[in-house]
CSV table of C-alpha atoms and ligand atoms in Angstrom, one decimal:
chain,number,residue,atom,x,y,z
A,1380,MET,CA,0.0,0.0,0.1
A,1381,ARG,CA,1.4,3.5,-1.0
A,1382,GLU,CA,1.8,6.4,1.4
A,1383,ARG,CA,-1.4,8.3,1.5
A,1384,ASP,CA,-2.0,11.2,-0.8
A,1385,PRO,CA,-5.0,13.4,-0.1
A,1386,ARG,CA,-4.9,15.2,-3.4
A,1387,ILE,CA,-7.2,12.6,-5.3
A,1388,VAL,CA,-10.8,12.2,-4.1
A,1389,LEU,CA,-12.5,9.1,-5.8
A,1390,GLY,CA,-15.7,10.4,-7.1
A,1391,LEU,CA,-18.6,7.9,-7.2
A,1392,HIS,CA,-21.1,9.7,-9.3
A,1393,ARG,CA,-20.9,7.4,-12.3
A,1394,SER,CA,-19.5,4.5,-10.4
A,1395,ARG,CA,-20.9,0.9,-10.6
A,1396,TYR,CA,-20.0,0.7,-7.0
A,1397,GLU,CA,-17.8,-2.4,-7.3
A,1398,ARG,CA,-15.3,-3.4,-4.5
A,1399,ARG,CA,-12.2,-3.5,-6.8
A,1400,ILE,CA,-12.1,0.2,-7.5
A,1401,LEU,CA,-12.0,0.9,-3.6
A,1402,THR,CA,-9.4,-1.6,-2.9
A,1403,SER,CA,-7.3,-0.1,-5.8
A,1404,ALA,CA,-7.7,3.3,-4.4
A,1405,LEU,CA,-6.6,2.1,-1.0
A,1406,ASP,CA,-3.5,0.3,-2.6
A,1407,LEU,CA,-2.6,3.8,-4.4
A,1408,GLY,CA,-2.8,5.7,-1.2
A,1409,ILE,CA,-6.2,7.3,-2.2
A,1410,ASN,CA,-8.5,7.2,1.0
A,1411,ALA,CA,-10.9,9.8,0.2
A,1412,ILE,CA,-14.3,9.0,-1.6
A,1413,ASP,CA,-17.2,11.3,-2.6
A,1414,THR,CA,-20.6,10.2,-3.1
A,1415,SER,CA,-24.2,11.5,-2.7
A,1416,PHE,CA,-27.5,10.6,-1.3
A,1417,ASN,CA,-29.0,10.7,-4.9
A,1418,TYR,CA,-26.1,8.8,-6.6
A,1419,HIS,CA,-26.9,5.2,-8.0
A,1420,GLY,CA,-30.6,5.8,-8.1
A,1421,PHE,CA,-30.5,7.0,-4.5
A,1422,SER,CA,-29.0,3.9,-3.3
A,1423,ALA,CA,-25.3,4.8,-3.3
A,1424,HIS,CA,-24.8,4.6,0.5
A,1425,ALA,CA,-26.4,1.2,0.9
A,1426,ALA,CA,-24.6,0.0,-2.3
A,1427,LEU,CA,-21.2,1.0,-0.7
A,1428,TRP,CA,-22.0,-0.5,2.7
A,1429,ALA,CA,-23.0,-3.7,0.8
A,1430,VAL,CA,-19.6,-3.9,-1.3
A,1431,GLY,CA,-17.3,-2.5,1.1
A,1432,ARG,CA,-18.4,-2.2,4.6
A,1433,ASP,CA,-15.1,-3.6,5.9
A,1434,LEU,CA,-13.2,-0.9,3.8
A,1435,LEU,CA,-15.2,2.0,4.8
A,1436,PRO,CA,-13.3,2.7,8.0
A,1437,HIS,CA,-10.2,3.3,5.8
A,1438,PHE,CA,-11.8,6.0,3.9
A,1439,LYS,CA,-12.5,9.7,4.5
A,1440,LEU,CA,-16.1,9.8,3.2
A,1441,SER,CA,-18.0,12.9,1.7
A,1442,THR,CA,-21.5,12.9,0.5
A,1443,LYS,CA,-24.1,15.2,-0.4
A,1444,VAL,CA,-27.8,16.1,0.3
A,1445,GLY,CA,-30.2,18.4,-1.3
A,1446,PHE,CA,-31.6,16.3,-4.1
A,1447,PHE,CA,-34.5,14.1,-3.2
A,1448,PRO,CA,-36.8,11.4,-4.7
A,1449,THR,CA,-40.3,12.3,-5.6
A,1450,PRO,CA,-43.1,10.4,-7.2
A,1451,GLY,CA,-42.3,12.2,-10.3
A,1452,GLN,CA,-38.8,13.6,-11.1
A,1453,ALA,CA,-36.2,13.9,-8.5
A,1454,GLU,CA,-35.9,17.5,-7.1
A,1455,HIS,CA,-33.5,19.8,-5.4
A,1456,SER,CA,-34.5,21.3,-2.1
A,1457,LEU,CA,-32.9,23.4,0.7
A,1458,ASP,CA,-35.7,22.6,3.2
A,1459,PRO,CA,-33.9,22.0,6.4
A,1460,VAL,CA,-36.2,19.4,7.6
A,1461,ARG,CA,-35.6,17.2,4.3
A,1462,LEU,CA,-31.9,18.0,4.7
A,1463,ARG,CA,-31.8,16.7,8.3
A,1464,GLY,CA,-33.9,13.6,7.2
A,1465,ALA,CA,-31.3,12.8,4.5
A,1466,MET,CA,-28.6,13.1,6.9
A,1467,GLU,CA,-30.2,10.8,9.5
A,1468,ARG,CA,-30.9,8.4,6.7
A,1469,THR,CA,-27.3,8.5,5.4
A,1470,ASN,CA,-25.9,7.7,8.9
A,1471,CYS,CA,-28.1,4.7,8.9
A,1472,ASP,CA,-27.3,3.5,5.5
A,1473,LEU,CA,-23.5,3.9,5.9
A,1474,GLY,CA,-23.5,2.6,9.3
A,1475,ARG,CA,-21.2,5.5,10.3
A,1476,ALA,CA,-21.3,9.2,10.1
A,1477,PRO,CA,-19.8,10.7,6.9
A,1478,ASP,CA,-16.7,12.9,7.4
A,1479,LEU,CA,-18.2,15.6,5.4
A,1480,VAL,CA,-21.7,16.4,4.0
A,1481,PHE,CA,-22.1,18.9,1.1
A,1482,LEU,CA,-25.1,20.8,0.3
A,1483,HIS,CA,-25.7,19.6,-3.2
A,1484,ASN,CA,-25.9,22.3,-6.0
A,1485,PRO,CA,-27.8,24.8,-3.7
A,1486,GLU,CA,-28.0,27.3,-6.6
A,1487,GLN,CA,-30.7,24.8,-8.1
A,1488,SER,CA,-32.9,25.7,-5.3
A,1489,LEU,CA,-32.5,29.4,-5.2
A,1490,THR,CA,-33.5,30.3,-8.9
A,1491,GLY,CA,-37.2,30.6,-7.8
A,1492,ALA,CA,-36.5,32.2,-4.4
A,1493,GLY,CA,-37.8,35.7,-5.4
A,1494,SER,CA,-35.6,38.5,-3.9
A,1495,SER,CA,-32.0,38.1,-3.1
A,1496,SER,CA,-32.8,38.3,0.5
A,1497,ALA,CA,-35.4,35.6,0.3
A,1498,ALA,CA,-32.5,33.5,-1.6
A,1499,GLN,CA,-30.1,34.6,1.1
A,1500,ASP,CA,-32.3,33.5,4.0
A,1501,LYS,CA,-33.0,30.3,2.2
A,1502,LEU,CA,-29.3,29.4,1.7
A,1503,GLY,CA,-28.5,30.6,5.3
A,1504,MET,CA,-31.1,28.2,6.8
A,1505,ALA,CA,-29.8,25.2,4.8
A,1506,CYS,CA,-26.3,26.1,5.9
A,1507,ALA,CA,-27.3,26.4,9.5
A,1508,ALA,CA,-29.0,22.8,9.3
A,1509,LEU,CA,-25.9,21.3,8.0
A,1510,ALA,CA,-23.7,23.1,10.7
A,1511,ALA,CA,-26.2,21.9,13.4
A,1512,ALA,CA,-26.0,18.4,12.2
A,1513,ALA,CA,-22.2,18.5,12.2
A,1514,ALA,CA,-22.3,19.9,15.8
A,1515,GLU,CA,-24.5,17.0,16.8
A,1516,GLY,CA,-22.2,14.5,15.3
A,1517,LEU,CA,-24.3,13.5,12.3
A,1518,CYS,CA,-21.2,14.3,10.1
A,1519,GLY,CA,-17.6,15.3,10.7
A,1520,GLY,CA,-18.0,18.6,8.9
A,1521,TRP,CA,-20.1,20.3,6.2
A,1522,GLY,CA,-19.6,22.1,2.9
A,1523,ILE,CA,-21.2,23.2,-0.3
A,1524,SER,CA,-20.8,21.6,-3.6
A,1525,SER,CA,-21.8,23.6,-6.5
A,1526,TRP,CA,-21.9,23.0,-10.4
A,1527,ASP,CA,-22.7,26.5,-11.0
A,1528,PRO,CA,-21.6,28.9,-8.2
A,1529,ARG,CA,-22.2,32.1,-10.2
A,1530,PRO,CA,-25.3,33.1,-8.0
A,1531,LEU,CA,-23.7,32.2,-4.7
A,1532,PRO,CA,-20.9,35.0,-3.8
A,1533,SER,CA,-23.5,37.8,-3.6
A,1534,LEU,CA,-25.4,35.8,-1.2
A,1535,ILE,CA,-22.9,35.0,1.5
A,1536,ASP,CA,-22.3,37.2,4.5
A,1537,SER,CA,-20.9,37.2,7.9
A,1538,THR,CA,-24.2,36.0,9.4
A,1539,MET,CA,-24.2,32.7,7.6
A,1540,PRO,CA,-22.2,29.7,9.0
A,1541,MET,CA,-19.1,29.2,7.5
A,1542,PRO,CA,-18.6,25.9,5.5
A,1543,ASP,CA,-15.5,23.6,6.2
A,1544,VAL,CA,-15.1,22.9,2.4
A,1545,VAL,CA,-16.4,24.2,-0.9
A,1546,MET,CA,-16.3,22.0,-4.0
A,1547,VAL,CA,-16.5,23.5,-7.5
A,1548,ARG,CA,-15.8,22.5,-11.0
A,1549,ALA,CA,-12.2,22.5,-11.9
A,1550,GLY,CA,-10.1,22.2,-15.0
A,1551,LEU,CA,-10.1,23.0,-18.7
A,1552,THR,CA,-13.7,22.5,-19.1
A,1553,ALA,CA,-14.7,25.0,-16.5
A,1554,GLY,CA,-15.7,28.4,-18.0
A,1555,ILE,CA,-14.0,31.6,-16.9
A,1556,ASP,CA,-17.3,32.9,-15.2
A,1557,VAL,CA,-17.5,29.6,-13.2
A,1558,LEU,CA,-13.9,29.8,-12.2
A,1559,GLU,CA,-14.1,33.4,-11.1
A,1560,ALA,CA,-17.2,32.7,-9.2
A,1561,SER,CA,-15.6,29.9,-7.3
A,1562,GLU,CA,-12.7,32.0,-6.3
A,1563,SER,CA,-14.9,34.8,-5.2
A,1564,LEU,CA,-17.0,32.3,-3.0
A,1565,ALA,CA,-13.7,30.9,-1.5
A,1566,ALA,CA,-12.5,34.4,-0.9
A,1567,GLY,CA,-16.0,35.4,0.5
A,1568,TRP,CA,-15.5,32.7,3.1
A,1569,SER,CA,-11.7,33.2,3.4
A,1570,LEU,CA,-11.1,29.6,2.6
A,1571,GLY,CA,-7.6,28.3,2.2
A,1572,THR,CA,-6.6,26.1,-0.8
A,1573,ALA,CA,-7.1,23.1,1.2
A,1574,GLN,CA,-10.6,23.8,1.8
A,1575,LEU,CA,-11.4,24.4,-1.8
A,1576,TRP,CA,-12.0,21.2,-3.8
A,1577,GLY,CA,-12.2,20.7,-7.4
A,1578,MET,CA,-14.6,18.2,-9.2
A,1579,SER,CA,-15.1,16.8,-12.5
A,1580,PRO,CA,-11.9,17.5,-14.2
A,1581,PHE,CA,-12.7,16.1,-17.5
A,1582,GLY,CA,-16.3,17.7,-17.5
A,1583,GLY,CA,-17.6,14.0,-17.0
A,1584,ARG,CA,-16.1,12.6,-20.1
A,1585,ALA,CA,-12.5,11.9,-20.6
A,1586,THR,CA,-13.4,10.6,-24.1
A,1587,ASP,CA,-14.7,13.9,-25.2
A,1588,PRO,CA,-13.4,14.8,-28.7
A,1589,LEU,CA,-12.1,18.0,-27.2
A,1590,TRP,CA,-9.2,16.2,-25.8
A,1591,GLY,CA,-8.0,15.3,-29.4
A,1592,LYS,CA,-8.1,18.8,-30.4
A,1593,VAL,CA,-6.5,20.5,-27.5
A,1594,ASP,CA,-3.3,19.2,-25.9
A,1595,PRO,CA,-3.5,19.9,-22.2
A,1596,ARG,CA,0.4,19.1,-22.0
A,1597,VAL,CA,1.0,22.6,-23.2
A,1598,PHE,CA,-0.1,23.7,-19.6
A,1599,ILE,CA,2.3,21.6,-17.8
A,1600,LYS,CA,5.7,22.8,-16.3
A,1601,GLY,CA,8.8,21.3,-17.7
A,1602,THR,CA,8.8,18.5,-20.1
A,1603,ALA,CA,5.7,16.2,-19.9
A,1604,GLU,CA,6.7,13.6,-22.6
A,1605,ASP,CA,5.7,10.6,-20.5
A,1606,LEU,CA,2.3,12.1,-19.6
A,1607,SER,CA,-1.0,11.6,-21.6
A,1608,PRO,CA,-3.4,14.5,-22.6
A,1609,VAL,CA,-5.8,13.0,-20.0
A,1610,GLN,CA,-3.0,13.1,-17.2
A,1611,ALA,CA,-2.1,16.5,-18.1
A,1612,ALA,CA,-5.7,17.7,-18.1
A,1613,PHE,CA,-6.0,16.1,-14.5
A,1614,SER,CA,-2.9,17.7,-13.4
A,1615,THR,CA,-4.0,21.2,-14.7
A,1616,ALA,CA,-7.2,20.9,-12.9
A,1617,PHE,CA,-5.5,21.5,-9.5
A,1618,GLN,CA,-4.8,25.1,-10.6
A,1619,LEU,CA,-7.9,26.0,-12.2
A,1620,PRO,CA,-8.9,27.2,-9.9
A,1621,ARG,CA,-6.3,26.6,-7.2
A,1622,VAL,CA,-7.7,23.6,-5.3
A,1623,GLY,CA,-6.3,21.3,-2.7
A,1624,ARG,CA,-7.9,18.1,-4.0
A,1625,VAL,CA,-9.8,17.0,-7.1
A,1626,ALA,CA,-12.8,14.6,-7.1
A,1627,VAL,CA,-12.3,12.5,-10.3
A,1628,GLY,CA,-14.4,9.5,-11.4
A,1629,THR,CA,-13.3,6.3,-12.6
A,1630,ASP,CA,-14.2,2.6,-12.3
A,1631,ASN,CA,-11.1,1.4,-13.8
A,1632,PRO,CA,-8.1,0.8,-11.6
A,1633,SER,CA,-5.5,1.3,-14.2
A,1634,HIS,CA,-7.1,4.8,-15.0
A,1635,LEU,CA,-6.8,5.7,-11.4
A,1636,ARG,CA,-3.3,4.7,-11.5
A,1637,GLU,CA,-2.6,7.0,-14.2
A,1638,LEU,CA,-4.2,9.8,-12.5
A,1639,SER,CA,-2.1,9.1,-9.4
A,1640,ALA,CA,1.0,9.2,-11.6
A,1641,ALA,CA,0.0,12.6,-12.9
A,1642,LEU,CA,0.3,14.1,-9.4
A,1643,ARG,CA,4.2,14.2,-10.0
A,1644,TYR,CA,3.5,17.0,-12.5
A,1645,GLU,CA,2.3,20.6,-12.1
A,1646,ALA,CA,0.6,23.0,-14.3
A,1647,ASN,CA,2.5,26.3,-15.1
A,1648,ALA,CA,0.9,29.1,-13.5
A,1649,ASP,CA,2.0,31.8,-16.1
A,1650,THR,CA,0.7,29.8,-19.0
A,1651,LEU,CA,-2.6,29.3,-17.2
A,1652,LEU,CA,-2.8,33.1,-16.5
A,1653,THR,CA,-2.6,33.7,-20.3
A,1654,TYR,CA,-5.2,30.9,-20.8
A,1655,ARG,CA,-7.5,32.8,-18.3
A,1656,ARG,CA,-7.0,36.1,-20.0
A,1657,LEU,CA,-7.7,34.7,-23.4
A,1658,LEU,CA,-10.9,33.1,-21.9
A,1659,ARG,CA,-12.0,36.3,-20.4
A,1660,GLU,CA,-11.4,38.3,-23.7
A,1661,ARG,CA,-13.4,35.8,-25.7
A,1662,THR,CA,-16.3,36.2,-23.2
A,1663,ALA,CA,-16.1,39.9,-23.5
A,1664,ARG,CA,-16.5,39.5,-27.4
A,1665,GLN,CA,-19.5,37.4,-27.0
A,1666,PRO,CA,-22.9,39.3,-27.6
A,1667,ALA,CA,-24.8,39.9,-24.3
B,1950,NAP,N1,-22.5,19.2,-8.2
B,1950,NAP,C1,-21.8,18.2,-7.7
B,1950,NAP,O1,-21.8,18.1,-6.6
B,1950,NAP,C2,-20.8,17.2,-8.6
B,1950,NAP,C3,-21.2,17.3,-9.9
B,1950,NAP,C4,-20.3,16.5,-10.7
B,1950,NAP,C5,-19.2,15.8,-10.2
B,1950,NAP,N2,-19.1,15.8,-8.8
B,1950,NAP,C6,-18.1,15.1,-8.2
B,1950,NAP,O2,-16.9,14.9,-9.0
B,1950,NAP,C7,-16.7,13.5,-9.3
B,1950,NAP,C8,-16.1,13.3,-10.7
B,1950,NAP,O3,-17.0,13.9,-11.6
B,1950,NAP,P1,-17.4,13.1,-12.9
B,1950,NAP,O4,-17.3,11.7,-12.7
B,1950,NAP,O5,-18.7,13.6,-13.4
B,1950,NAP,O6,-16.6,13.6,-14.1
B,1950,NAP,P2,-15.0,13.4,-14.4
B,1950,NAP,O7,-14.0,12.9,-13.2
B,1950,NAP,O8,-14.5,14.7,-15.1
B,1950,NAP,O9,-14.9,12.3,-15.5
B,1950,NAP,C9,-15.0,11.0,-15.3
B,1950,NAP,C10,-14.9,10.1,-16.6
B,1950,NAP,O10,-13.4,10.1,-16.8
B,1950,NAP,C11,-12.9,8.9,-17.1
B,1950,NAP,N3,-11.5,8.7,-16.8
B,1950,NAP,C12,-11.0,9.0,-15.6
B,1950,NAP,N4,-9.7,8.7,-15.5
B,1950,NAP,C13,-9.3,8.5,-16.7
B,1950,NAP,C14,-8.2,8.0,-17.4
B,1950,NAP,N5,-6.9,8.0,-16.6
B,1950,NAP,N6,-8.2,7.8,-18.6
B,1950,NAP,C15,-9.3,7.7,-19.4
B,1950,NAP,N7,-10.6,8.0,-18.7
B,1950,NAP,C16,-10.6,8.4,-17.5
B,1950,NAP,C17,-13.9,8.0,-16.5
B,1950,NAP,O11,-14.0,6.7,-17.2
B,1950,NAP,P3,-13.5,5.3,-16.7
B,1950,NAP,O12,-14.4,4.9,-15.7
B,1950,NAP,O13,-13.6,4.4,-17.9
B,1950,NAP,O14,-12.1,5.5,-16.2
B,1950,NAP,C18,-15.3,8.7,-16.2
B,1950,NAP,O15,-16.1,8.3,-17.3
B,1950,NAP,C19,-18.0,13.0,-9.2
B,1950,NAP,O16,-17.9,11.4,-9.0
B,1950,NAP,C20,-18.5,13.6,-8.0
B,1950,NAP,O17,-17.9,13.1,-6.8
B,1950,NAP,C21,-19.9,16.6,-8.1
């Protein structure tokens, strides 16, 4: 078993919940997994317990609440009672308290909130529900995981509980507006790099034709000849925005090994500054 490396979080969004990827992760020194109340058809926690109950104590486990099954389509909600119910159920299904619980895409529940002060109240109450649950031991800590954080920075203030971690999109598929909103959210709460996590470094699809057109190795410091474009894209995600960890999904142990090997490389901050400037200029040229 390799020495632990906290920089990779094995994301289980698209996972088949097989035992071998969990054992491979531990062998590689990856001991963080990220799942959600709604993953795997709302059965992710029970599935994890079923395939790896003996492995779970070796993992730092984060999960998310805020997306609920309904008789029709599943729905997002920030209702504190529902959030609390989901956390209690999570503890039951996992047979333990998760180390971290994220509020899942809160922006989805704020669009119809009316005024910005109504949205602020709604978000504040949801954060308070998670903070209270953490204080009672239903989870080790709490955070916010947001696919589109753009509406959030203007809603936070000093009266709102401060999350332990914020997780945002990272890497070359995240647009400049999302990157800047993520950074401003982290700055608003004075979060350090270790408290900002990235997610979805390939935008969910490492086979996207994009990776055949753009060679992310241009962003890597020094020579990166033995690095694949996928590895370079992964390595770059740690600097776009600057995050302490990246949640990446794979069911394939050799893919996970490749990702782990990519951590020896670092993206070139100056090249990324140029890249961000170009993105900003392109956005400015687009019609409103
Ligand atoms: N709003 C939210 O809270 C939210 C939203 C999205 C994601 N997330 C978190 O972020 C995690 C990752 O996101 P994601 O799964 O959507 O996207 P992702 O990590 O960008 O992409 C996952 C895909 O990349 C492939 N892949 C990974 N490593 C590879 C390699 N070395 N070579 C080739 N292909 C590779 C995987 O296929 P193989 O299985 O074939 O390797 C998988 O299909 C999620 O599991 C979740 O924890 C959170």
